CSV table of C-alpha atoms in Angstrom, one decimal:
chain,number,residue,atom,x,y,z
A,21,MET,CA,-3.7,20.5,-14.3
A,22,PHE,CA,-4.8,17.7,-17.2
A,23,LEU,CA,-1.3,16.2,-17.0
A,24,LEU,CA,-1.5,16.1,-13.1
A,25,LEU,CA,-5.1,14.1,-13.3
A,26,ALA,CA,-3.2,11.6,-15.9
A,27,LEU,CA,-0.6,10.8,-13.9
A,28,LEU,CA,-3.0,10.2,-11.0
A,29,ILE,CA,-5.3,8.1,-13.4
A,30,GLY,CA,-1.7,6.0,-14.0
A,31,VAL,CA,-1.3,5.6,-10.3
A,32,ILE,CA,-4.8,4.2,-10.0
A,33,ALA,CA,-4.0,1.9,-13.1
A,34,GLY,CA,-0.8,0.5,-11.2
A,35,LEU,CA,-3.1,-0.5,-8.3
A,36,ARG,CA,-5.8,-2.2,-10.2
A,37,THR,CA,-5.1,-2.4,-14.3
A,38,MET,CA,-8.2,-2.5,-15.5
A,39,THR,CA,-10.4,0.6,-13.0
A,40,ALA,CA,-8.5,3.3,-14.8
A,41,PRO,CA,-9.2,2.8,-18.1
A,42,ALA,CA,-13.2,1.7,-17.0
A,43,ALA,CA,-13.1,5.0,-15.3
A,44,VAL,CA,-12.2,7.3,-18.2
A,45,ALA,CA,-14.1,5.6,-20.8
A,46,TRP,CA,-17.2,6.1,-18.4
A,47,THR,CA,-16.3,9.5,-18.7
A,48,ALA,CA,-15.9,9.7,-22.1
A,49,ALA,CA,-18.7,8.1,-22.9
A,50,LEU,CA,-20.8,10.2,-21.2
A,51,GLY,CA,-19.8,13.2,-22.8
A,52,TRP,CA,-18.1,15.1,-19.8
A,53,PHE,CA,-15.1,15.4,-21.6
A,54,ASP,CA,-14.4,15.2,-26.0
A,55,VAL,CA,-11.7,12.7,-27.2
A,56,SER,CA,-14.1,12.2,-30.3
A,57,GLN,CA,-11.6,14.1,-32.5
A,58,THR,CA,-8.5,12.1,-31.6
A,59,PRO,CA,-7.3,8.4,-32.1
A,60,LEU,CA,-8.5,7.5,-28.9
A,61,ALA,CA,-12.3,8.2,-30.0
A,62,PHE,CA,-12.8,4.6,-29.1
A,63,MET,CA,-12.6,5.2,-25.6
A,64,GLY,CA,-16.0,7.2,-25.9
A,65,TYR,CA,-17.5,4.9,-28.0
A,66,GLN,CA,-20.9,3.2,-26.4
A,67,TRP,CA,-20.0,-0.3,-25.4
A,68,THR,CA,-16.3,0.7,-24.3
A,69,PRO,CA,-17.3,1.7,-21.1
A,70,TRP,CA,-19.3,-1.7,-20.5
A,71,ILE,CA,-16.1,-3.9,-22.0
A,72,PHE,CA,-13.7,-2.1,-19.6
A,73,THR,CA,-16.3,-2.3,-16.2
A,74,VAL,CA,-16.6,-6.4,-17.0
A,75,LEU,CA,-12.9,-6.3,-16.9
A,76,ALA,CA,-12.4,-4.4,-13.6
A,77,ILE,CA,-15.1,-6.4,-11.6
A,78,GLY,CA,-13.1,-9.6,-12.8
A,79,GLU,CA,-9.8,-8.0,-11.5
A,80,LEU,CA,-11.7,-7.0,-8.2
A,81,ILE,CA,-12.3,-10.7,-7.4
A,82,ALA,CA,-9.3,-12.4,-9.3
A,83,ASP,CA,-7.2,-10.5,-7.1
A,84,GLN,CA,-8.4,-12.0,-3.6
A,85,LEU,CA,-7.2,-15.2,-5.1
A,86,PRO,CA,-4.5,-16.6,-3.3
A,87,SER,CA,-2.9,-17.8,-7.2
A,88,THR,CA,-3.1,-14.4,-8.3
A,89,PRO,CA,0.6,-13.7,-9.4
A,90,SER,CA,2.1,-10.6,-8.2
A,91,ARG,CA,1.8,-7.1,-10.1
A,92,LYS,CA,5.6,-6.7,-10.2
A,93,VAL,CA,5.8,-10.0,-12.7
A,94,PRO,CA,6.8,-8.9,-16.1
A,95,MET,CA,2.9,-9.7,-17.7
A,96,GLN,CA,1.0,-8.0,-14.8
A,97,PHE,CA,3.7,-5.0,-14.7
A,98,GLY,CA,3.5,-4.6,-18.8
A,99,ALA,CA,-0.9,-4.7,-18.4
A,100,ARG,CA,-0.6,-2.4,-16.1
A,101,ILE,CA,1.6,0.4,-18.0
A,102,VAL,CA,-0.2,-0.1,-21.0
A,103,SER,CA,-3.3,0.8,-19.1
A,104,GLY,CA,-2.0,3.7,-17.7
A,105,ALA,CA,-1.1,4.5,-21.0
A,106,LEU,CA,-4.1,4.3,-22.2
A,107,ALA,CA,-5.7,6.3,-19.1
A,108,GLY,CA,-3.7,9.0,-18.9
A,109,ALA,CA,-3.5,9.4,-22.8
A,110,THR,CA,-7.2,10.1,-22.9
A,111,ILE,CA,-7.5,12.3,-19.9
A,112,GLY,CA,-4.5,14.3,-22.1
A,113,ALA,CA,-6.2,14.1,-25.3
A,114,ALA,CA,-9.1,16.2,-23.7
A,115,SER,CA,-7.0,18.8,-23.7
A,116,SER,CA,-4.9,18.1,-26.9
A,117,LEU,CA,-2.2,16.9,-24.5
A,118,LEU,CA,-2.3,13.2,-25.8
A,119,PHE,CA,1.4,12.2,-25.7
A,120,GLY,CA,2.2,14.1,-22.5
A,121,GLY,CA,-0.9,12.5,-20.8
A,122,LEU,CA,0.5,9.2,-22.1
A,123,ILE,CA,4.0,9.6,-20.3
A,124,ALA,CA,2.3,11.1,-17.3
A,125,GLY,CA,0.1,7.9,-17.6
A,126,VAL,CA,2.9,5.8,-17.7
A,127,ILE,CA,4.6,7.4,-14.8
A,128,GLY,CA,2.0,7.1,-12.9
A,129,ALA,CA,1.4,3.5,-13.6
A,130,VAL,CA,5.4,3.0,-12.1
A,131,ILE,CA,4.3,4.8,-9.4
A,132,GLY,CA,1.3,3.0,-8.6
A,133,THR,CA,2.6,-0.4,-9.3
A,134,TYR,CA,5.6,-0.1,-6.5
A,135,GLY,CA,3.6,1.8,-4.0
A,136,GLY,CA,0.9,0.1,-4.0
A,137,ALA,CA,2.4,-3.1,-3.2
A,138,ALA,CA,4.3,-1.5,-0.9
A,139,VAL,CA,1.8,-0.1,1.0
A,140,ARG,CA,-0.4,-3.2,0.6
A,141,SER,CA,2.5,-5.5,2.1
A,142,ARG,CA,2.6,-3.5,5.2
A,143,LEU,CA,-1.1,-3.4,5.9
A,144,ALA,CA,-1.5,-7.1,5.0
A,145,ALA,CA,1.6,-7.2,7.6
A,146,SER,CA,-0.6,-4.9,10.1
A,147,PHE,CA,-3.7,-6.7,9.9
A,148,GLY,CA,-1.8,-10.3,10.3
A,149,LYS,CA,-3.6,-11.7,6.4
A,150,ASP,CA,-4.0,-10.4,2.9
A,151,LEU,CA,-7.5,-9.8,2.2
A,152,PRO,CA,-8.2,-6.4,4.5
A,153,ALA,CA,-5.0,-4.7,2.6
A,154,ALA,CA,-6.9,-5.8,-0.8
A,155,LEU,CA,-10.2,-4.1,-0.1
A,156,ILE,CA,-8.7,-1.2,0.9
A,157,GLU,CA,-6.6,-1.0,-1.9
A,158,ASP,CA,-9.7,-1.9,-4.2
A,159,ALA,CA,-11.7,0.7,-2.6
A,160,VAL,CA,-8.8,3.7,-2.9
A,161,ALA,CA,-8.4,2.4,-6.9
A,162,VAL,CA,-12.4,2.8,-7.5
A,163,ILE,CA,-13.1,6.0,-5.2
A,164,GLY,CA,-9.6,7.7,-6.5
A,165,ALA,CA,-10.5,7.0,-10.2
A,166,VAL,CA,-14.1,8.7,-9.9
A,167,LEU,CA,-12.3,11.7,-7.8
A,168,ILE,CA,-9.8,12.0,-10.9
A,169,VAL,CA,-12.3,12.1,-13.7
A,170,GLY,CA,-14.8,13.9,-11.7
A,171,ALA,CA,-12.1,16.4,-11.6
A,172,VAL,CA,-11.2,16.3,-15.0
A,173,ALA,CA,-14.8,16.8,-16.2
């Protein structure tokens, strides 16, 4: 179950890079699951969720700008993979499956990156503009992240 949730949080990282680690950090910081005795203990520190939340909000705003590069360019894609790995590993660590969670998070991030780009492209074409598609993707990422971390707890 934890590996499936790690995969799914990776998909969220593929949609919005910082939403996944923000959600996982809040869950760890609130004590919903314990990573304190793992290499990812910092995810449960007091300031970690705030830092990731600020980054996630900034990303949600920046994503609406026409100058924002494609999520499939190397820098963006790499950040999503790292984010998925971190979030997946944190979920995995809660059940002593740190490495399995990391791999599942990476796979999920790849799926989310390419799948999210394809779905958003189709939605934007059907709406005739990108903004509604972007807002739908934002909502899916945030709500999905909340549901996933809620299932971990």
